[in-house]
């Protein structure tokens, strides 16, 4: 980062701390406008944000936005990525200036940038991961096109949102997340990695932006975001989990339905990542309660976790015993983070209560849930016996999340089979195993390719559970891009570190 960029970062931090506090002068306006028009990528986006934080600079925002839009389709422009980065700031922080061009820009970004013919990426497969700047102009413009679309929605007042606009942006983000960062077949692996990480982060931003966006994100979106935690690329899964998902959950910016995703790290090969999750669960999430005395957010989410597992792509109904052995470690990891003598009875009753409900609209998932219900109860009882904890009847009244469960009709309750759903062979095998060997060491097929990072960063902390220090391009996630995440994205090296400072 150059000295000029460092000074701009300091100004951005000041402007974030005190909105609309950037002093306005002709000289400063000219300097910042020059950065937007001719500066580097970082100079352009920081300068664009600072201009939006000046009182009375609306005309300059409109003029600069117009300049950028007029050159959007100029494929010979040498600095398309900086222009796109600046436009993302104007879209979010100067919505009045951007609104004139919003329909034209959004259609262009989807049809001509994100859906453009992919560049052959066969030559860049030697590295598992490259920085964003190494993607080249095409890759970076696609990343910033995704950010512009999201920033456009975030900058609009709720009453100004249109159904078509929301559908266009959400549809694009969904396609990127569900298809591993690809809008179509082919292209660079590195480009897809960055697009997946960007799109997943953008969906979390929308989820945190208000209940109107949270309601627009459906259950499939929640399940798709959870699978990003198991991406084969370490930088993608750790970047999403440690820099986006966990901070948003700890700060209570997003709904508790995203908590189960953090327990999908059960097969994560990097111990530091699992320890970050454990620390955040024990020190932060376990303390979040809707009302005093009610179950905590992580206690309440055991049913959501079983629902996520029932919808996991690695579940194989044709191989019940191997499937149980592969999915047990997820529940075991949850138990190791959450279960205590004080709440084991609550968790046991929550797991059992599932059989009084059914999954909304899917009989196959319902059957899997009943299997997982008994599996969870078996593992909880196993834990209680090992720790000499009593499992009692929970005295309170429990209800399951209405967005994914519905009560079972009385006729269906009466017709419930009396035979166990849990394969007896699993219980027999488990009983014969020594305590130290009960945890499966086999990875499910879908996460078998999860890889460790290539090397330990030079600045990695020796503190147990601390995530690796952010690289220079990670620091760019983003000073002026995340409205309330400056400290987390620029300086935060781990959730554990933030927790210890409180």
Coordinates of C-alpha atoms in Angstrom, one line a residue:
X1 CA 0.0 0.0 0.0
X2 CA 1.4 3.4 -1.0
X3 CA 1.7 6.4 1.3
X4 CA -1.1 8.1 -0.6
X5 CA -3.4 5.0 -0.1
X6 CA -2.5 4.9 3.6
X7 CA -3.5 8.5 4.1
X8 CA -6.8 7.8 2.3
X9 CA -7.4 4.8 4.6
X10 CA -6.9 7.0 7.6
X11 CA -9.4 9.6 6.2
X12 CA -11.9 6.8 5.5
X13 CA -11.6 5.5 9.0
X14 CA -12.3 9.0 10.3
X15 CA -15.2 9.4 8.0
X16 CA -16.6 6.1 9.2
X17 CA -16.3 7.1 12.8
X18 CA -18.0 10.5 12.2
X19 CA -20.3 10.3 9.1
X20 CA -20.5 13.3 6.8
X21 CA -17.5 14.8 8.5
X22 CA -15.1 15.2 5.6
X23 CA -14.3 18.9 5.3
X24 CA -15.2 20.3 1.9
X25 CA -12.8 22.4 -0.1
X26 CA -12.2 22.9 -3.8
X27 CA -8.6 21.6 -3.5
X28 CA -9.7 18.4 -1.8
X29 CA -12.5 17.9 -4.2
X30 CA -10.2 18.2 -7.1
X31 CA -7.7 15.8 -5.6
X32 CA -10.3 13.1 -4.8
X33 CA -12.0 13.5 -8.2
X34 CA -8.6 13.0 -9.9
X35 CA -8.1 9.8 -7.9
X36 CA -11.5 8.5 -9.0
X37 CA -10.7 9.3 -12.7
X38 CA -7.1 8.3 -12.9
X39 CA -6.0 6.7 -9.6
X40 CA -5.2 3.1 -8.7
X41 CA -8.0 0.8 -7.6
X42 CA -7.6 1.6 -3.9
X43 CA -7.2 5.3 -4.5
X44 CA -10.3 5.4 -6.7
X45 CA -12.6 3.5 -4.2
X46 CA -11.4 5.3 -1.1
X47 CA -11.6 8.7 -2.8
X48 CA -15.2 7.9 -4.1
X49 CA -16.3 7.1 -0.6
X50 CA -14.8 10.2 0.9
X51 CA -16.6 12.4 -1.7
X52 CA -19.9 10.8 -0.7
X53 CA -19.2 11.9 2.9
X54 CA -18.8 15.6 2.0
X55 CA -21.8 17.9 2.7
X56 CA -22.9 19.6 -0.5
X57 CA -20.9 17.3 -2.9
X58 CA -24.0 15.8 -4.6
X59 CA -23.2 17.5 -7.9
X60 CA -19.7 16.1 -7.9
X61 CA -21.0 12.6 -7.1
X62 CA -23.4 12.9 -10.0
X63 CA -20.8 14.1 -12.4
X64 CA -18.3 11.4 -11.4
X65 CA -21.0 8.7 -11.5
X66 CA -22.0 9.8 -15.0
X67 CA -18.3 9.7 -16.2
X68 CA -17.9 6.2 -14.9
X69 CA -21.2 5.0 -16.4
X70 CA -20.4 6.5 -19.8
X71 CA -17.3 4.4 -19.9
X72 CA -18.7 1.1 -18.6
X73 CA -18.7 -0.6 -21.9
X74 CA -15.3 0.7 -23.0
X75 CA -13.5 -2.6 -23.2
X76 CA -10.3 -0.8 -24.2
X77 CA -10.3 1.3 -21.0
X78 CA -7.1 0.4 -19.1
X79 CA -8.6 1.0 -15.7
X80 CA -12.0 -0.6 -15.7
X81 CA -11.5 -2.2 -12.2
X82 CA -10.8 1.1 -10.5
X83 CA -13.9 2.6 -12.2
X84 CA -16.0 -0.3 -11.1
X85 CA -14.7 -0.1 -7.5
X86 CA -15.5 3.7 -7.4
X87 CA -19.0 3.0 -8.8
X88 CA -19.7 0.5 -6.0
X89 CA -19.2 3.4 -3.5
X90 CA -21.4 5.8 -5.4
X91 CA -24.1 3.1 -5.7
X92 CA -24.3 2.6 -1.9
X93 CA -23.4 6.0 -0.5
X94 CA -24.7 8.4 -3.2
X95 CA -27.9 6.5 -4.3
X96 CA -29.5 9.7 -5.7
X97 CA -26.6 10.1 -8.1
X98 CA -26.6 6.5 -9.0
X99 CA -30.4 6.0 -9.4
X100 CA -30.5 7.8 -12.7
X101 CA -28.4 5.0 -14.2
X102 CA -29.3 2.1 -12.0
X103 CA -31.4 0.1 -14.5
X104 CA -28.9 0.6 -17.3
X105 CA -26.0 -0.3 -15.1
X106 CA -27.5 -3.4 -13.4
X107 CA -28.5 -5.0 -16.7
X108 CA -25.1 -4.2 -18.2
X109 CA -23.3 -5.7 -15.3
X110 CA -25.3 -9.0 -15.4
X111 CA -25.5 -9.5 -19.1
X112 CA -22.2 -8.0 -20.3
X113 CA -19.8 -8.6 -17.4
X114 CA -20.9 -11.5 -15.2
X115 CA -22.4 -13.5 -18.1
X116 CA -19.6 -12.6 -20.5
X117 CA -17.7 -15.5 -22.1
X118 CA -15.3 -16.8 -19.6
X119 CA -11.6 -16.4 -20.1
X120 CA -9.6 -19.7 -20.4
X121 CA -8.2 -20.3 -16.9
X122 CA -6.1 -23.4 -17.7
X123 CA -2.8 -21.5 -17.4
X124 CA -3.4 -20.3 -13.8
X125 CA -4.0 -23.6 -12.1
X126 CA -0.5 -23.9 -10.6
X127 CA -1.5 -22.0 -7.4
X128 CA -4.4 -23.0 -5.1
X129 CA -5.2 -19.3 -4.5
X130 CA -4.1 -15.9 -5.9
X131 CA -4.8 -12.4 -4.6
X132 CA -7.6 -10.4 -6.1
X133 CA -5.1 -8.1 -7.9
X134 CA -3.6 -11.2 -9.6
X135 CA -7.0 -12.0 -11.2
X136 CA -6.4 -9.5 -14.0
X137 CA -8.8 -6.9 -15.3
X138 CA -11.6 -9.2 -16.3
X139 CA -11.7 -11.1 -13.0
X140 CA -11.6 -7.9 -10.9
X141 CA -14.3 -6.3 -12.9
X142 CA -16.6 -9.3 -12.3
X143 CA -15.8 -9.1 -8.5
X144 CA -16.7 -5.4 -8.4
X145 CA -19.7 -5.9 -10.6
X146 CA -21.1 -8.2 -7.9
X147 CA -20.3 -5.5 -5.3
X148 CA -22.0 -2.8 -7.4
X149 CA -25.2 -4.7 -7.6
X150 CA -25.3 -5.3 -3.9
X151 CA -24.3 -1.8 -3.0
X152 CA -27.2 -0.5 -5.2
X153 CA -29.7 -2.4 -3.1
X154 CA -28.0 -1.4 0.2
X155 CA -28.1 2.3 -0.8
X156 CA -31.8 2.4 -1.5
X157 CA -34.5 3.3 0.9
X158 CA -36.9 0.4 1.5
X159 CA -39.7 2.2 -0.2
X160 CA -37.5 2.7 -3.3
X161 CA -36.8 -1.0 -3.7
X162 CA -38.4 -2.7 -6.7
X163 CA -39.3 -6.3 -7.0
X164 CA -37.4 -6.6 -10.3
X165 CA -34.3 -5.0 -8.9
X166 CA -34.2 -7.2 -5.8
X167 CA -34.9 -10.3 -7.9
X168 CA -32.1 -9.4 -10.3
X169 CA -29.5 -9.0 -7.6
X170 CA -30.5 -11.9 -5.4
X171 CA -30.8 -14.2 -8.5
X172 CA -27.3 -13.3 -9.5
X173 CA -25.9 -13.8 -6.0
X174 CA -27.7 -17.1 -5.6
X175 CA -26.4 -18.4 -8.9
X176 CA -22.8 -17.5 -7.9
X177 CA -23.1 -19.1 -4.5
X178 CA -24.9 -22.3 -5.5
X179 CA -22.6 -22.8 -8.5
X180 CA -19.3 -22.2 -6.8
X181 CA -18.8 -18.7 -8.1
X182 CA -19.6 -19.6 -11.7
X183 CA -22.4 -18.0 -13.8
X184 CA -21.6 -20.4 -16.6
X185 CA -19.2 -23.3 -17.4
X186 CA -15.5 -22.7 -17.8
X187 CA -13.3 -19.9 -16.8
X188 CA -10.6 -19.5 -14.2
X189 CA -10.7 -21.4 -11.0
X190 CA -9.3 -18.4 -9.1
X191 CA -11.9 -16.1 -10.6
X192 CA -14.6 -18.5 -9.4
X193 CA -13.1 -18.6 -5.9
X194 CA -13.1 -14.8 -5.6
X195 CA -16.6 -14.5 -7.0
X196 CA -17.9 -17.2 -4.6
X197 CA -16.4 -15.5 -1.6
X198 CA -17.6 -12.0 -2.7
X199 CA -21.2 -13.3 -3.5
X200 CA -21.4 -15.1 -0.2
X201 CA -20.3 -12.0 1.7
X202 CA -22.8 -9.9 -0.2
X203 CA -25.6 -12.2 0.7
X204 CA -24.6 -11.8 4.4
X205 CA -24.6 -8.0 4.0
X206 CA -28.1 -8.1 2.6
X207 CA -29.2 -10.4 5.5
X208 CA -27.8 -7.9 7.9
X209 CA -29.4 -4.9 6.1
X210 CA -32.9 -5.3 7.5
X211 CA -35.8 -7.7 7.9
X212 CA -37.0 -7.0 4.3
X213 CA -33.9 -8.5 2.9
X214 CA -33.7 -11.2 5.5
X215 CA -37.2 -12.4 4.5
X216 CA -36.1 -12.3 0.8
X217 CA -33.4 -14.9 1.6
X218 CA -34.9 -18.3 1.7
X219 CA -34.0 -21.6 3.4
X220 CA -32.0 -22.8 0.3
X221 CA -29.9 -19.6 0.5
X222 CA -29.1 -20.4 4.1
X223 CA -28.1 -24.0 3.2
X224 CA -26.0 -22.8 0.3
X225 CA -24.1 -20.3 2.4
X226 CA -23.4 -23.0 5.0
X227 CA -21.7 -25.1 2.4
X228 CA -19.2 -22.2 1.7
X229 CA -17.7 -23.1 5.1
X230 CA -16.7 -26.5 3.5
X231 CA -15.2 -25.1 0.3
X232 CA -12.1 -27.0 -0.8
X233 CA -10.1 -23.7 -0.9
X234 CA -8.8 -22.7 2.6
X235 CA -8.8 -19.0 1.8
X236 CA -12.4 -19.1 0.6
X237 CA -13.8 -21.1 3.6
X238 CA -11.7 -19.4 6.2
X239 CA -12.3 -15.9 4.7
X240 CA -16.0 -16.4 4.7
X241 CA -16.2 -18.0 8.1
X242 CA -13.7 -16.0 10.1
X243 CA -14.0 -12.6 8.4
X244 CA -17.7 -12.6 7.5
X245 CA -20.0 -15.1 9.1
X246 CA -18.7 -15.4 12.7
X247 CA -18.3 -11.6 13.1
X248 CA -21.8 -11.0 11.9
X249 CA -23.2 -13.7 14.2
X250 CA -21.2 -12.4 17.2
X251 CA -22.4 -8.8 16.6
X252 CA -26.0 -10.1 16.2
X253 CA -26.3 -8.5 12.8
X254 CA -27.8 -11.6 11.1
X255 CA -30.5 -14.1 12.1
X256 CA -29.6 -17.1 14.3
X257 CA -30.6 -19.4 11.5
X258 CA -27.1 -19.0 10.2
X259 CA -25.5 -20.4 13.4
X260 CA -25.6 -24.1 12.3
X261 CA -23.2 -23.3 9.5
X262 CA -20.3 -22.8 11.9
X263 CA -20.5 -26.4 13.1
X264 CA -19.9 -27.6 9.6
X265 CA -16.2 -27.1 10.4
X266 CA -16.1 -30.5 12.1
X267 CA -13.9 -31.9 9.3
X268 CA -11.8 -28.7 9.0
X269 CA -8.1 -29.8 8.8
X270 CA -6.8 -26.5 10.3
X271 CA -7.1 -26.7 14.1
X272 CA -7.0 -22.9 14.5
X273 CA -10.2 -22.6 12.5
X274 CA -12.1 -25.0 14.7
X275 CA -10.7 -23.3 17.8
X276 CA -11.9 -19.9 16.5
X277 CA -15.4 -21.4 16.2
X278 CA -15.3 -23.1 19.6
X279 CA -14.1 -19.8 21.2
X280 CA -16.8 -17.8 19.5
X281 CA -19.5 -20.3 20.5
X282 CA -18.5 -20.6 24.1
X283 CA -17.6 -17.0 24.8
X284 CA -20.1 -15.1 22.7
X285 CA -22.9 -17.1 21.1
X286 CA -23.7 -19.2 24.2
X287 CA -24.4 -15.9 26.0
X288 CA -27.0 -14.7 23.5
X289 CA -30.5 -15.3 24.9
X290 CA -33.8 -13.7 23.7
X291 CA -35.0 -13.3 27.3
X292 CA -33.3 -14.1 30.6
X293 CA -33.6 -17.7 31.5
X294 CA -34.6 -18.8 28.0
X295 CA -32.4 -21.2 25.9
X296 CA -29.4 -19.6 24.4
X297 CA -29.0 -19.1 20.6
X298 CA -26.7 -22.1 20.3
X299 CA -28.9 -24.3 22.4
X300 CA -31.9 -23.4 20.4
X301 CA -30.2 -24.1 17.1
X302 CA -29.6 -27.8 17.6
X303 CA -32.8 -28.4 15.6
X304 CA -31.6 -26.1 12.9
X305 CA -28.3 -27.9 12.8
X306 CA -30.1 -31.3 12.3
X307 CA -32.1 -29.7 9.6
X308 CA -29.0 -28.5 7.8
X309 CA -27.5 -32.0 8.1
X310 CA -30.6 -33.6 6.8
X311 CA -30.3 -31.4 3.6
X312 CA -26.5 -31.9 3.3
X313 CA -25.5 -33.1 -0.2
X314 CA -23.4 -35.9 1.4
X315 CA -26.4 -37.6 2.9
X316 CA -26.9 -41.0 1.1
X317 CA -30.2 -42.7 1.9
X318 CA -28.9 -45.9 0.1
X319 CA -26.1 -46.3 2.6
X320 CA -27.6 -45.7 6.1
X321 CA -24.7 -47.0 8.2
X322 CA -21.8 -45.2 6.5
X323 CA -24.0 -42.1 6.4
X324 CA -24.5 -42.2 10.2
X325 CA -20.8 -42.7 10.8
X326 CA -20.0 -39.7 8.5
X327 CA -22.5 -37.4 10.1
X328 CA -22.0 -38.2 13.7
X329 CA -18.8 -36.0 14.0
X330 CA -20.9 -32.9 13.1
X331 CA -23.2 -33.5 16.1
X332 CA -20.2 -34.5 18.3
X333 CA -18.5 -31.2 17.5
X334 CA -21.7 -29.3 18.4
X335 CA -21.9 -31.2 21.6
X336 CA -18.3 -30.5 22.5
X337 CA -18.9 -26.8 22.0
X338 CA -22.3 -26.4 23.6
X339 CA -23.2 -29.3 25.9
X340 CA -22.8 -28.8 29.7
X341 CA -24.3 -30.5 32.7
X342 CA -26.7 -27.6 33.0
X343 CA -28.2 -28.0 29.5
X344 CA -27.8 -31.6 28.5
X345 CA -31.4 -32.3 29.4
X346 CA -32.6 -29.3 27.3
X347 CA -30.6 -30.5 24.3
X348 CA -31.9 -34.0 24.7
X349 CA -35.5 -32.9 24.8
X350 CA -34.9 -30.5 21.8
X351 CA -33.6 -33.4 19.8
X352 CA -36.5 -35.6 20.8
X353 CA -39.1 -32.9 20.1
X354 CA -38.2 -33.1 16.4
X355 CA -40.3 -36.2 16.0
X356 CA -43.4 -34.2 16.9
X357 CA -42.8 -32.1 13.8
X358 CA -42.1 -32.5 10.2
X359 CA -40.1 -30.7 7.6
X360 CA -42.2 -28.2 5.5
X361 CA -43.0 -29.9 2.2
X362 CA -40.4 -32.7 2.1
X363 CA -41.1 -36.2 3.4
X364 CA -37.6 -37.4 2.6
X365 CA -36.0 -34.7 4.8
X366 CA -38.5 -35.5 7.5
X367 CA -37.4 -39.1 7.6
X368 CA -33.8 -38.0 7.8
X369 CA -34.6 -35.6 10.6
X370 CA -36.1 -38.5 12.6
X371 CA -32.9 -40.5 12.1
X372 CA -30.8 -37.5 13.2
X373 CA -33.1 -36.9 16.1
X374 CA -32.3 -40.3 17.5
X375 CA -28.6 -40.0 16.6
X376 CA -28.3 -36.7 18.5
X377 CA -30.1 -38.2 21.5
X378 CA -27.8 -41.2 21.4
X379 CA -24.7 -39.0 21.3
X380 CA -25.9 -36.7 24.0
X381 CA -26.6 -39.7 26.3
X382 CA -23.2 -41.1 25.5
X383 CA -21.7 -37.7 26.5
X384 CA -23.7 -37.6 29.7
X385 CA -22.7 -41.1 30.7
X386 CA -19.0 -40.4 30.1
X387 CA -19.3 -37.1 32.2
X388 CA -21.6 -38.6 34.8
X389 CA -24.3 -36.0 34.1
X390 CA -28.0 -36.8 34.7
X391 CA -30.4 -36.5 31.8
X392 CA -33.8 -35.4 33.2
X393 CA -37.1 -34.4 31.7
X394 CA -36.9 -30.7 30.7
X395 CA -39.6 -28.8 32.5
X396 CA -40.1 -26.1 30.0
X397 CA -42.2 -26.0 26.8
X398 CA -40.3 -26.3 23.6
X399 CA -41.2 -25.1 20.1
X400 CA -39.3 -25.6 16.9
X401 CA -38.5 -22.9 14.3
X402 CA -41.7 -22.2 12.3
X403 CA -39.8 -21.3 9.1
X404 CA -38.5 -24.9 8.6
X405 CA -40.8 -27.1 10.8
X406 CA -44.5 -27.6 11.2
X407 CA -46.3 -29.6 13.9
X408 CA -47.1 -33.2 13.0
X409 CA -50.9 -33.8 12.7
X410 CA -52.4 -36.0 15.4
X411 CA -53.1 -38.8 12.8
X412 CA -49.5 -38.9 11.8
X413 CA -48.3 -38.9 15.4
X414 CA -50.6 -42.0 16.0
X415 CA -49.1 -43.7 12.9
X416 CA -45.5 -43.0 13.9
X417 CA -43.6 -46.3 13.8
X418 CA -42.6 -47.8 17.2
X419 CA -39.4 -49.2 15.8
X420 CA -36.3 -46.9 16.1
X421 CA -35.2 -44.8 13.2
X422 CA -31.5 -45.1 14.2
X423 CA -29.8 -48.2 12.6
X424 CA -29.3 -50.7 15.4
X425 CA -26.0 -51.7 13.7
X426 CA -24.6 -48.2 14.3
X427 CA -25.4 -48.6 18.0
X428 CA -23.8 -52.0 18.1
X429 CA -20.6 -50.8 16.4
X430 CA -20.5 -47.7 18.5
X431 CA -20.8 -49.7 21.7
X432 CA -17.8 -51.9 20.8
X433 CA -15.5 -48.9 20.0
X434 CA -13.1 -47.6 22.6
X435 CA -14.0 -44.1 23.8
X436 CA -11.0 -42.5 22.1
X437 CA -11.8 -44.0 18.8
X438 CA -15.5 -43.2 18.5
X439 CA -15.0 -40.1 16.4
X440 CA -14.9 -41.0 12.8
X441 CA -11.8 -40.0 10.9
X442 CA -13.3 -40.4 7.5
X443 CA -14.4 -37.3 5.6
X444 CA -17.7 -37.2 3.7
X445 CA -17.3 -37.3 0.0
X446 CA -18.3 -33.6 -0.4
X447 CA -15.7 -32.4 2.0
X448 CA -12.9 -34.9 1.3
X449 CA -11.1 -32.4 -0.9
X450 CA -11.0 -29.7 1.8
X451 CA -7.3 -28.7 1.9
X452 CA -5.0 -27.1 4.3
X453 CA -3.5 -23.7 3.5
X454 CA -0.3 -24.0 1.6
X455 CA 1.9 -22.5 4.3
X456 CA 1.8 -20.7 7.6
X457 CA 1.7 -17.0 7.2
X458 CA 4.9 -15.3 8.5
X459 CA 2.8 -13.1 10.8
X460 CA 0.7 -16.0 12.2
X461 CA 0.0 -15.6 15.9
X462 CA 1.2 -18.2 18.4
X463 CA -1.9 -17.8 20.5
X464 CA -4.1 -20.8 20.5
X465 CA -7.1 -20.5 18.2
X466 CA -6.0 -17.2 16.6
X467 CA -6.6 -17.0 12.8
X468 CA -3.8 -16.1 10.5
X469 CA -3.0 -12.4 10.0
X470 CA -4.6 -10.9 7.0
X471 CA -2.6 -10.5 3.8
X472 CA -2.5 -7.1 2.0
X473 CA -5.3 -8.0 -0.3
X474 CA -7.3 -9.4 2.6
X475 CA -7.1 -6.0 4.2
X476 CA -8.9 -4.7 1.2
X477 CA -12.1 -6.5 2.3
X478 CA -13.0 -3.5 2.4
X479 CA -12.1 -0.3 4.2
X480 CA -14.8 1.6 2.3
X481 CA -16.9 -1.3 1.2
X482 CA -18.4 -2.7 4.5
X483 CA -20.4 0.0 6.2
X484 CA -20.0 -1.2 9.7
X485 CA -17.1 -3.7 9.3
X486 CA -14.1 -1.5 9.0
X487 CA -12.3 -2.7 12.1
X488 CA -13.2 -6.3 11.4
X489 CA -12.2 -6.3 7.7
X490 CA -9.1 -4.1 8.0
X491 CA -7.6 -5.0 11.4
X492 CA -9.4 -8.0 12.7
X493 CA -7.2 -11.1 12.7
X494 CA -9.6 -13.4 14.5
X495 CA -12.8 -13.6 16.4
X496 CA -10.9 -14.9 19.3
X497 CA -8.7 -11.8 19.5
X498 CA -11.8 -9.6 19.4
X499 CA -13.4 -11.6 22.1
X500 CA -10.4 -11.4 24.4
X501 CA -10.3 -7.7 24.2
X502 CA -13.9 -7.2 25.4

